[in-house]
Coordinates of C-alpha atoms in Angstrom, one line a residue:
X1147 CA -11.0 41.2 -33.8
X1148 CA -13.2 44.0 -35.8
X1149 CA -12.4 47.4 -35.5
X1150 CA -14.2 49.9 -33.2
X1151 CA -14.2 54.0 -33.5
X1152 CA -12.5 55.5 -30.8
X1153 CA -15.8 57.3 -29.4
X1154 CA -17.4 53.8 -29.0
X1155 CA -15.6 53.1 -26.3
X1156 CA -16.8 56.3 -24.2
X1157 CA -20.1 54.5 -22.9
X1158 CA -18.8 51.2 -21.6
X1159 CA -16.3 52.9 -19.4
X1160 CA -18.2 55.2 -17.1
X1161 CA -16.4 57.9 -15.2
X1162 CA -16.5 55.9 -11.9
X1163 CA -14.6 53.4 -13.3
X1164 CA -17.5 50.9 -13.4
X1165 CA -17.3 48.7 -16.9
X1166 CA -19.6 45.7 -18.0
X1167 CA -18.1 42.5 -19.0
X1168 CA -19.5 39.6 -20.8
X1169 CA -17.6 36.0 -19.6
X1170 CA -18.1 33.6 -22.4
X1171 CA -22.5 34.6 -22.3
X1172 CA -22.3 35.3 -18.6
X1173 CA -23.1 39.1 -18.4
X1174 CA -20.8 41.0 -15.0
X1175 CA -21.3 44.7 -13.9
X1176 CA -17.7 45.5 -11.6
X1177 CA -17.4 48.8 -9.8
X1178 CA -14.7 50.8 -10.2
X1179 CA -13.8 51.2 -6.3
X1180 CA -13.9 46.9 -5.9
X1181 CA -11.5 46.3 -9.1
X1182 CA -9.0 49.0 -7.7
X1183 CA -8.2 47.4 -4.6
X1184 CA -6.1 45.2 -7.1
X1185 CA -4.6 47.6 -9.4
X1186 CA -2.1 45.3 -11.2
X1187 CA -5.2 43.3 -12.3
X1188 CA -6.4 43.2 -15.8
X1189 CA -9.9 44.3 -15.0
X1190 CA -8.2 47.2 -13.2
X1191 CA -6.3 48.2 -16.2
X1192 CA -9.4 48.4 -18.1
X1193 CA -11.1 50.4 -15.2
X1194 CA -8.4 52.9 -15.2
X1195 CA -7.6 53.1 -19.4
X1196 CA -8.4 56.0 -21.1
X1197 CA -11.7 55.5 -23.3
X1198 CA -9.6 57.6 -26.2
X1199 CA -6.9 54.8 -26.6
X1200 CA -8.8 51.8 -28.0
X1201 CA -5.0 50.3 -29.1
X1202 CA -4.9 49.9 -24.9
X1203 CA -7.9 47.8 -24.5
X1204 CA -8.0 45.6 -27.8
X1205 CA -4.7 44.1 -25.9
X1206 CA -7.0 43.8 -22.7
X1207 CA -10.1 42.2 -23.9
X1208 CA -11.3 39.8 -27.0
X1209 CA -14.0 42.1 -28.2
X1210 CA -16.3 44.7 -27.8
X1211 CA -20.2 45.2 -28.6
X1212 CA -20.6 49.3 -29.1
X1213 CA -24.3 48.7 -28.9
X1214 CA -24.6 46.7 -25.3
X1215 CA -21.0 48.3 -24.0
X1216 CA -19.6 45.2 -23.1
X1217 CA -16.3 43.9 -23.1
X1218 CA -15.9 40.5 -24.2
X1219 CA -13.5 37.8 -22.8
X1220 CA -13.5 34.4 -24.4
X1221 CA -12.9 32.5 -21.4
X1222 CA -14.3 30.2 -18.7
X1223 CA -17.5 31.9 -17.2
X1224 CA -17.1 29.3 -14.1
X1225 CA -13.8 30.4 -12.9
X1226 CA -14.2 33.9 -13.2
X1227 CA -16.9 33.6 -10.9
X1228 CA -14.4 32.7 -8.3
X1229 CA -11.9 35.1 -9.1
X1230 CA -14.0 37.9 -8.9
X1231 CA -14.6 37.0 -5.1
X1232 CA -11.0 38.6 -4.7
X1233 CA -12.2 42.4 -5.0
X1234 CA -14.8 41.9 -2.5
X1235 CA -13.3 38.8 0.0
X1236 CA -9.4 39.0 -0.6
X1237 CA -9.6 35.2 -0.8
X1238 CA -10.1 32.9 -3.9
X1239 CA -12.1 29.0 -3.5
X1240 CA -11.6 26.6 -6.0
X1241 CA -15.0 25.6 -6.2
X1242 CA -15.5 22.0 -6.8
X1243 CA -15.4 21.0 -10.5
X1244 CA -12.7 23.1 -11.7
X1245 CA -9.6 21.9 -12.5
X1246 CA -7.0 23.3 -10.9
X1247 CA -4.5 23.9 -13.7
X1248 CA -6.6 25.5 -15.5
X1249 CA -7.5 27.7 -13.3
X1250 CA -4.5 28.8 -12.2
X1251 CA -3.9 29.9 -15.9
X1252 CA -7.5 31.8 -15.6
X1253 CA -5.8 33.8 -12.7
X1254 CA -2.5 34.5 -14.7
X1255 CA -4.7 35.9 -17.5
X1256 CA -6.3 38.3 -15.2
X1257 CA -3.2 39.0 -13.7
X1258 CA -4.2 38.1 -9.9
X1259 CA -1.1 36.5 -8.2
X1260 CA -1.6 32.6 -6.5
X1261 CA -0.8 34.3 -3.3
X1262 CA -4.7 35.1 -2.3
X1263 CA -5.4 31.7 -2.5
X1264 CA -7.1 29.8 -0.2
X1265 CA -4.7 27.4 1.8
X1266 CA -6.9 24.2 1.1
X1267 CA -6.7 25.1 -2.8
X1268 CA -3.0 25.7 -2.8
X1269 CA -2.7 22.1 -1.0
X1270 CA -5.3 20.7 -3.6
X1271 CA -3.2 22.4 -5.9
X1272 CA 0.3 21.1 -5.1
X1273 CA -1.0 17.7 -5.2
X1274 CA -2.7 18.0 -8.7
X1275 CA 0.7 19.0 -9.7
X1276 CA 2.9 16.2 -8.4
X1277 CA -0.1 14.5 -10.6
X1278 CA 0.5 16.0 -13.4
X1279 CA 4.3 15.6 -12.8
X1280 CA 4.3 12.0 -12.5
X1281 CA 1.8 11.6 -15.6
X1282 CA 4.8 13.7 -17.4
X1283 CA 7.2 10.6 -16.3
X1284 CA 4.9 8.2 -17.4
X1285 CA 4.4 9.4 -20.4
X1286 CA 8.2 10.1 -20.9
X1287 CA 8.9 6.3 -19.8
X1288 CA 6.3 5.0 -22.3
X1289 CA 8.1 7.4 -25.4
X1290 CA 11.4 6.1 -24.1
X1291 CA 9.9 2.2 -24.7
X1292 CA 8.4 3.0 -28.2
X1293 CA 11.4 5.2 -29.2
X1294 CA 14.3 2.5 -29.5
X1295 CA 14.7 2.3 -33.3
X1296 CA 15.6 5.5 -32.6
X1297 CA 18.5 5.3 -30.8
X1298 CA 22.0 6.7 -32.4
X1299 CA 23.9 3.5 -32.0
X1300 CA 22.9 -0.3 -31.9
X1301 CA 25.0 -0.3 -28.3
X1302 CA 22.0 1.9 -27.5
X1303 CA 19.6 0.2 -29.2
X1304 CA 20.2 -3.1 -27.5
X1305 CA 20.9 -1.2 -23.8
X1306 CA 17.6 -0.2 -24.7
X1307 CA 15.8 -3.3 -25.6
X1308 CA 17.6 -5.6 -22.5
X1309 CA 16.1 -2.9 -20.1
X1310 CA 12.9 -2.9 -21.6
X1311 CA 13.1 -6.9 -21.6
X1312 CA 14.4 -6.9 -18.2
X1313 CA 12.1 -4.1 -16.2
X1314 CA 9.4 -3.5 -18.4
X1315 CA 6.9 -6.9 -18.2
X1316 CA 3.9 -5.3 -20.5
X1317 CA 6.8 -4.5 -23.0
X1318 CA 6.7 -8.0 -24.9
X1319 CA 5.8 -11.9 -24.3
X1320 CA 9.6 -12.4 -24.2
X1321 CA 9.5 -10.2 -20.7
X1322 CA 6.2 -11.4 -19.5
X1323 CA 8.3 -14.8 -19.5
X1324 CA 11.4 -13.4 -17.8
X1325 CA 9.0 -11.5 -15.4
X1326 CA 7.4 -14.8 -14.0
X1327 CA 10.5 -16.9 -14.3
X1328 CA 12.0 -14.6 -11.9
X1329 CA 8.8 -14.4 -9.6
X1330 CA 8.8 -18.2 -9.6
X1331 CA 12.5 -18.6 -8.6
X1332 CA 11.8 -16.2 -5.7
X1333 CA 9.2 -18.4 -4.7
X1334 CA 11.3 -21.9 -5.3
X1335 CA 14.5 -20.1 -3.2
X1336 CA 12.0 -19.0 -0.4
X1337 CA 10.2 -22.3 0.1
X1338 CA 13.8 -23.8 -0.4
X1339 CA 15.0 -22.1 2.6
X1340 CA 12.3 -22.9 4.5
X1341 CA 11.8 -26.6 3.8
X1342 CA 15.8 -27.4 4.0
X1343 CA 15.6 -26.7 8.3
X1344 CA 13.7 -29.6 8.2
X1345 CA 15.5 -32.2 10.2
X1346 CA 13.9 -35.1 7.9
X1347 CA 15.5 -33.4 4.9
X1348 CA 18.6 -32.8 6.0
X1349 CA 21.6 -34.9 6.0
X1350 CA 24.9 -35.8 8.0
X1351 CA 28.2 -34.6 7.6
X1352 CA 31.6 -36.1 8.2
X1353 CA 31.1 -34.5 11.7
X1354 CA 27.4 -36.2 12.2
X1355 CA 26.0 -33.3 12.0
X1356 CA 22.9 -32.3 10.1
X1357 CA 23.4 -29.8 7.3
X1358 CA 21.2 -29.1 4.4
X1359 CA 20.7 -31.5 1.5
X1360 CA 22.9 -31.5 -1.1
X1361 CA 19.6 -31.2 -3.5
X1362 CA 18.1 -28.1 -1.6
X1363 CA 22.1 -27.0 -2.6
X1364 CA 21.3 -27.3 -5.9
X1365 CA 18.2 -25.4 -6.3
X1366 CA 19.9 -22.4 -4.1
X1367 CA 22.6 -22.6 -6.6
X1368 CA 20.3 -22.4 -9.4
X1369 CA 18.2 -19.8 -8.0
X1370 CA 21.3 -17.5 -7.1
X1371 CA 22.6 -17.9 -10.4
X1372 CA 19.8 -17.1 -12.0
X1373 CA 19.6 -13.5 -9.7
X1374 CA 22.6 -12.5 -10.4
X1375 CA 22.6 -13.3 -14.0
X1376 CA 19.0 -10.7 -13.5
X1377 CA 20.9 -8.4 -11.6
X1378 CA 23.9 -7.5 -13.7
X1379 CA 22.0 -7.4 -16.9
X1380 CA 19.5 -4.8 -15.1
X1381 CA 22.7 -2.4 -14.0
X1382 CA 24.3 -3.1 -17.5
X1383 CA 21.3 -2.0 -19.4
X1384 CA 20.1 0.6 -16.7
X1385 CA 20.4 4.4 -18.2
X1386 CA 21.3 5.5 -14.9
X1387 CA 24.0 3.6 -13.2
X1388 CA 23.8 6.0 -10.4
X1389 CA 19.9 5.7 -9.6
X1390 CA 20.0 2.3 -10.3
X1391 CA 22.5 1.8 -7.2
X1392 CA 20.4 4.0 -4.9
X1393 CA 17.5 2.2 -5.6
X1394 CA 15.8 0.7 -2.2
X1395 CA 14.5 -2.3 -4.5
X1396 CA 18.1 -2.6 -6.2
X1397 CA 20.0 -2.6 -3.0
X1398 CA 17.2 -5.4 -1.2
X1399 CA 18.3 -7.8 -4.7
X1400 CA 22.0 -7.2 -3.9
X1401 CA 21.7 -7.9 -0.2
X1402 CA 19.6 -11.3 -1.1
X1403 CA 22.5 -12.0 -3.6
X1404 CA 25.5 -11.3 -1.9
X1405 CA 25.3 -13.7 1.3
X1406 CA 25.7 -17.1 -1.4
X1407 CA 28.7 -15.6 -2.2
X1408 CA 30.4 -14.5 1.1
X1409 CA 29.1 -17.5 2.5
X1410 CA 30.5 -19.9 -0.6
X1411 CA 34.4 -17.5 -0.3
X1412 CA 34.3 -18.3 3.2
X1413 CA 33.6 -22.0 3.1
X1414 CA 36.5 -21.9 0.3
X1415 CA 38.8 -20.1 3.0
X1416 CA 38.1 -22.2 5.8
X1417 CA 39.3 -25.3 3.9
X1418 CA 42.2 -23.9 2.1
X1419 CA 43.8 -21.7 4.5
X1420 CA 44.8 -21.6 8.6
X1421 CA 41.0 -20.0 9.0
X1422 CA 39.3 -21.3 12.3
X1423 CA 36.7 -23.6 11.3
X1424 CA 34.5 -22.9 14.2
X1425 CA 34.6 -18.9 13.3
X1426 CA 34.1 -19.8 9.6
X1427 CA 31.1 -21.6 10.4
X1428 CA 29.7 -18.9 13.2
X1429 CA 30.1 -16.0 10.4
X1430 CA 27.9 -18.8 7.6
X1431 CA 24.9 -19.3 10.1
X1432 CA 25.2 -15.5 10.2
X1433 CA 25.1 -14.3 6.7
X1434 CA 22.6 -17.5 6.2
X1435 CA 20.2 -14.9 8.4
X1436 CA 20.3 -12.6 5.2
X1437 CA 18.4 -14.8 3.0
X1438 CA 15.5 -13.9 4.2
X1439 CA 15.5 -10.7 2.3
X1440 CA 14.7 -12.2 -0.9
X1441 CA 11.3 -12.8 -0.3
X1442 CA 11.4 -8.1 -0.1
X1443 CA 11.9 -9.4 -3.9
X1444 CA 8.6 -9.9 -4.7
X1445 CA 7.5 -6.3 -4.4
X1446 CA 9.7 -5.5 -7.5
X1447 CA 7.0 -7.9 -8.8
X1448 CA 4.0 -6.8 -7.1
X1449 CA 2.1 -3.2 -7.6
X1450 CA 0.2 -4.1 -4.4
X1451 CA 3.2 -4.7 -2.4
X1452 CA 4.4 -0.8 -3.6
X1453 CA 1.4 0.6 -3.3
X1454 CA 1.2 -0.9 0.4
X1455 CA 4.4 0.4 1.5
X1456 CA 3.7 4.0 0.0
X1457 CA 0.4 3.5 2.1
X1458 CA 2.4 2.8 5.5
X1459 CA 4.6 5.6 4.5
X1460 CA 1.6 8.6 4.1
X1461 CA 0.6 7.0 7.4
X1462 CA 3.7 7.9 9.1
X1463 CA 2.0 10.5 11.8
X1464 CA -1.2 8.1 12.3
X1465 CA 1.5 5.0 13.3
X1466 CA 3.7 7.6 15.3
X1467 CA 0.2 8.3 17.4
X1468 CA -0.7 4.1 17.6
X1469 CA 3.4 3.7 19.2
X1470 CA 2.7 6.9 21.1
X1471 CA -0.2 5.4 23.0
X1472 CA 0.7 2.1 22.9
X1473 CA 4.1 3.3 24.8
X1474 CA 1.9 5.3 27.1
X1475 CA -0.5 2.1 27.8
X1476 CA 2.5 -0.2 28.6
X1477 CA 4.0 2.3 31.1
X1478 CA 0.7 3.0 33.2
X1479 CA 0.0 -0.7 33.6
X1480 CA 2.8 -2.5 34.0
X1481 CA 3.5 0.4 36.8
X1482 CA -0.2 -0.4 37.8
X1483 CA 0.6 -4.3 37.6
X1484 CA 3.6 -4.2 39.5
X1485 CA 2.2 -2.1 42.3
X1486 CA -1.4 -4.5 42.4
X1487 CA 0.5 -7.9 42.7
X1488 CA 3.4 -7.1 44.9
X1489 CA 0.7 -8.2 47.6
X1490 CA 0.3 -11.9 46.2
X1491 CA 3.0 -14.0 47.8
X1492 CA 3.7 -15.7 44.5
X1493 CA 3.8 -12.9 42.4
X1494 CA 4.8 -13.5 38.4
X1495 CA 5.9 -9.6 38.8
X1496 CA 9.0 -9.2 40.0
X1497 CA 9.7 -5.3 38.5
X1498 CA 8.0 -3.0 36.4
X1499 CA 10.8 -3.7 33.6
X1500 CA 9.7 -6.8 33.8
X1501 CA 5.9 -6.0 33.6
X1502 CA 6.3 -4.1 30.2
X1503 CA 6.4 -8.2 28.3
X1504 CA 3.3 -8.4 30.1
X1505 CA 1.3 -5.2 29.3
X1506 CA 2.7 -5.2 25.4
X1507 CA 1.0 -9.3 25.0
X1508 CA -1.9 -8.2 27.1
X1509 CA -2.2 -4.8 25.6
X1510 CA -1.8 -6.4 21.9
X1511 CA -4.5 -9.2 22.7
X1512 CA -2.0 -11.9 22.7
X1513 CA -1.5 -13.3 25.9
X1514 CA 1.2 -16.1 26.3
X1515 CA 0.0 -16.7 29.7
X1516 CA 3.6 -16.6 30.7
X1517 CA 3.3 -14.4 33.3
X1518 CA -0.6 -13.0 34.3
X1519 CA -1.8 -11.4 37.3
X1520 CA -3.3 -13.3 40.2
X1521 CA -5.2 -10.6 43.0
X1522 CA -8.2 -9.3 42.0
X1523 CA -7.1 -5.5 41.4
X1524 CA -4.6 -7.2 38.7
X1525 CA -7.0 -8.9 36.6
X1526 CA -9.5 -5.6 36.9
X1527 CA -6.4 -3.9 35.6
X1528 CA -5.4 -6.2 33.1
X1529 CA -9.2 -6.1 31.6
X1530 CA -9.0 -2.3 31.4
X1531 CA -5.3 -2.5 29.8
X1532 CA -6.9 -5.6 27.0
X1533 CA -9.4 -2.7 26.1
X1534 CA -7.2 0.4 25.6
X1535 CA -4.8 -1.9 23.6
X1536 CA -8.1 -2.9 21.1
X1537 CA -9.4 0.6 21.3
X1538 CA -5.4 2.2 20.5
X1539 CA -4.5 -0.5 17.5
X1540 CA -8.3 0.2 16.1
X1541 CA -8.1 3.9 15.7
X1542 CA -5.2 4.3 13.1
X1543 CA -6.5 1.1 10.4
X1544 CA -9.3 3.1 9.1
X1545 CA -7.0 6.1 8.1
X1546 CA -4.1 3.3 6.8
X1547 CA -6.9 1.7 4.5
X1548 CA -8.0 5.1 3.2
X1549 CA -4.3 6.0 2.0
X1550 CA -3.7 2.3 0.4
X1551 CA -7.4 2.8 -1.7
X1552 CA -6.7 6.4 -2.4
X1553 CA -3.0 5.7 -3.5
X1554 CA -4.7 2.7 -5.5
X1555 CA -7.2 4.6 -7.4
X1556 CA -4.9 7.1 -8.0
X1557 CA -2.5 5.0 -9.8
X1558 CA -4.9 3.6 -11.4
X1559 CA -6.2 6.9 -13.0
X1560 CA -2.2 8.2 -13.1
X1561 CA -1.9 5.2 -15.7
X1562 CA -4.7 5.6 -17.5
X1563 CA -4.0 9.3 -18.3
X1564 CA -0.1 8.2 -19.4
X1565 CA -1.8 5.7 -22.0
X1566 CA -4.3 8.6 -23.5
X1567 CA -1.8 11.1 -23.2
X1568 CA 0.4 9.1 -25.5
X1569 CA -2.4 8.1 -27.8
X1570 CA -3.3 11.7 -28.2
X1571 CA 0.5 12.7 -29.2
X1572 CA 0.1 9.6 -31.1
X1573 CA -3.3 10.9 -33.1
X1574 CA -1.1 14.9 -33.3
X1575 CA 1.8 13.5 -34.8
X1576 CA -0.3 11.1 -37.5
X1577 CA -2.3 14.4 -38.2
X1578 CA 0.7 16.5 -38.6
X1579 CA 2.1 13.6 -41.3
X1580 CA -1.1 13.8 -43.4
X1581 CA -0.6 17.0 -43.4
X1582 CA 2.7 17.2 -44.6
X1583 CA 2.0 14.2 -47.1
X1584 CA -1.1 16.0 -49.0
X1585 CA 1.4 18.9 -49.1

C-alpha cells in the first residue's frame, strides 16, 4: 500500500462520522450515527479514528484515493451488501448465491459477531459445515489410501493395504473381486436358507425326520467360512479396533456369523455330553432364526441401501406423525366397529381389543377378510376407516422421497468435491516440487 500525507485523510472522514467506501468498484456512503450502533465494528473504528493518525487506518482499510476520499477494501462487493443491513435492520440474510463460509469470514473481517444472524442462515450455515466436515473426512480417507508407502513399518504397510483390499472396492481390481465374491456369497447363503425349507430338498434322519440336505450343508459351511475369514481380516487390518466393534454394520456381520457356530458347539455338546437332546435341538431352531440377518449384509455392499436408511432416519418426526395417526385411526374405529356390530347376532366382534386386527388390515388396505363387519353402519364405518388409512400412509412418502434424493445428490456432490479437493492438493504439491527442483 502507497503512502498518504497525514492531511489527506482530513476530507474522507467528515466530522459527523460519515466516510465513503469503495467495496471491490462498488462505491458506499455510511453515516456516522448507523455504523455506531456497532462500535466494535471495523467501519466504526474508521468512523471514530482520528484523521491525524493515518498508521490507524492503513491497518483498517486496503487503500485510499486522496482525490475521491474513499477508502478501499479489496473484498466481496456482494456480501457487504448484506452486512451493511446490520446498522440499519439488526439482522443479516444470506442472500442466495453466497457461500456461506465465505461469508462468515467476510463478517469476521468487519468484525460483526455471527450472533445477528438470521436463524434460517445459521441453520443453512450449520449444515454447510457438517459438509464441509465430511468432505474433510473424505478427503483424509482418500490421503490415507494413496499414502501407504508411507507408512513407518511394513506391519503398517500391509495393515494398510489388507484394509484397503478388504473395505475399499474402487481401491484395486484385486478388491473389486473380493467386493463381489462377498456380495455373491451373501446372495448363495440367503437363497440357500431359503431353498433348504423346502420339503422336496430335504432329507430324513435316523429319527425320520426331515432336516436339511447335507449339500445345502455344505454351501452354509462354505459361505460361513468365507465370512468369517472376511470378518477377522477386517478387525485385524482395521485402524480402529474400537470403532470397528461399534460399528452397526460390523456388529449385523458378527450376529449373521455367530449362530453357525453356537449352533455347530451345541450340536457337538448334545452328542458328546449328558445334554438333553430335545433342549439342544429347541435352542438350534432358535439361533437358526438369526440367519436371517445376513441378508442386513448387503447394505455394507450397497450405497443405496445406506443412503435409504439415513433417509428413514431424517424422517424420524414425519414416521412418528404416520404411527401417531395410524394409532389414533385404529382406536376410533375399532371402538366405532365394536359398538356398530354388537347389534348383528353373528357378530365377528367380540371386543374392541379384538377389533384393533381389524381396523390396522382395513386401515392399511389389506383386508384378510378374517373378520369384516356385517350391518350397514359397520361397512359405512369401515369405508371411512379404508380412506383415512390411504389418506394417513400418503401424507409422509412425499417428505421420505425428498430426504432419500436430497441425501443422494448430496453424496453425490460430497464425493465429487473429495476427488477435486485431492487433485488440487495433488496440482499444489507438484507445483511446489517444480519449484523446489528449478531451485
Amino acid at each position: 500500500m502507497w503512502a498518504v500525507p497525514k492531511p489527506k485523510y482530513r476530507n474522507a472522514l467528515s466530522e459527523e462520522g460519515d466516510i465513503t467506501v469503495n467495496i471491490g468498484g462498488v462505491r458506499v456512503v455510511l453515516f456516522g450515527d448507523d455504523l455506531k450502533r456497532y462500535p466494535e465494528s471495523r467501519l466504526a473504528e474508521l468512523s471514530n479514528c482520528s484523521a491525524h493518525n493515518p498508521e490507524l487506518i492503513s491497518t483498517l482499510c486496503d487503500d485510499f484515493d486522496p482525490g475521491r476520499n474513499e477508502f478501499y477494501f479489496d473484498r466481496d462487493p456482494d456480501s457487504f451488501k448484506c452486512i451493511i443491513d446490520v446498522y440499519y435492520f439488526d439482522e443479516i440474510h444470506i442472500k442466495s448465491g453466497i457461500c456461506p463460509i465465505c461469508f462468515i469470514k467476510e463478517m469476521e473481517f468487519w468484525k460483526i459477531d455471527q450472533s445477528v444472524l438470521d436463524e434460517c442462515c445459521k441453520s443453512y450455515l450449520s449444515e454447510k459445515e457438517e459438509e464441509l466436515k465430511e468432505i474433510a473426512n473424505k478427503v483424509k480417507a482418500i490421503l490415507e489410501d494413496l499414502d501407504v508407502d508411507q507408512c513407518i513399518t511394513r506391519t503398517q504397510r500391509c495393515q494398510r493395504y489388507l484394509w484397503r483390499l478388504m473395505e475399499k472396492p474402487d481401491s484395486s481390481l484385486a478388491a473389486r473381486i473380493i467386493a463381489i465374491a462377498s456380495f455373491l456369497s451373501i446372495l448363495v447363503s440367503a437363497v440357500v436358507m431359503c431353498v433348504s425349507t423346502i420339503p422336496e430338498l430335504q432329507v430324513k434322519n435316523a429319527e425320520g425326520k426331515l432336516v436339511e440336505h447335507p449339500t445345502m450343508e455344505a454351501i452354509e459351511t462354505v459361505c460361513m467360512l468365507w465370512f468369517t475369514t472376511e470378518f477377522v481380516l477386517r478387525l485385524a487390518s482395521s485402524p480402529n479396533k474400537v470403532r470397528f466393534a461399534l460399528s452397526i454394520m460390523n456388529i449385523i456381520d458378527f450376529m449373521a456369523i455367530m449362530p453357525f457356530y453356537v449352533v455347530l458347539s451345541l450340536t457337538l455338546l448334545g452328542t458328546t455330553s449328558m445334554m438333553e437332546l430335545v433342549n439342544v435341538q429347541q435352542a438350534v431352531q432358535a439361533l437358526r432364526i438369526m440367519r436371517i440377518a445376513r441378508i442386513f449384509k448387503l447394505a455394507r455392499h450397497s450405497s443405496g441401501l445406506q443412503t435409504l436408511t439415513y433417509a428413514l432416519k431424517r424422517s424420524l418426526k414425519e414416521l412418528g406423525l404416520l404411527l401417531m395417526y395410524m394409532g389414533v385411526g385404529i382406536f376410533v374405529f375399532s371402538a366405532l366397529a365394536y359398538t356398530m356390530e354388537q347389534s348383528h347376532p353373528e357378530t365377528l366382534f367380540r371386543s374392541i381389543p379384538q377389533s384393533f386386527w381389524w381396523a390396522i388390515i382395513t386401515m392399511t388396505t389389506v383386508g384378510y377378510g378374517d373378520i369384516y363387519p356385517k350391518t350397514t353402519l359397520g361397512k359405512c364405518n369401515a369405508a371411512v376407516s379404508f380412506l383415512c388409512g390411504v389418506i394417513a400412509i400418503a401424507l409422509p412418502i412425499h417428505p421420505i422421497i425428498n430426504n432419500f434424493v436430497v441425501f443422494y445428490n448430496k453424496q453425490k456432490v460430497l464425493e465429487t468435491a473429495a476427488k477435486h479437493e485431492v487433485e488440487l492438493m495433488e496440482l499444489k504439491s507438484g507445483g511446489q516440487a517444480r519449484k523446489k527442483g528449478q531451485e
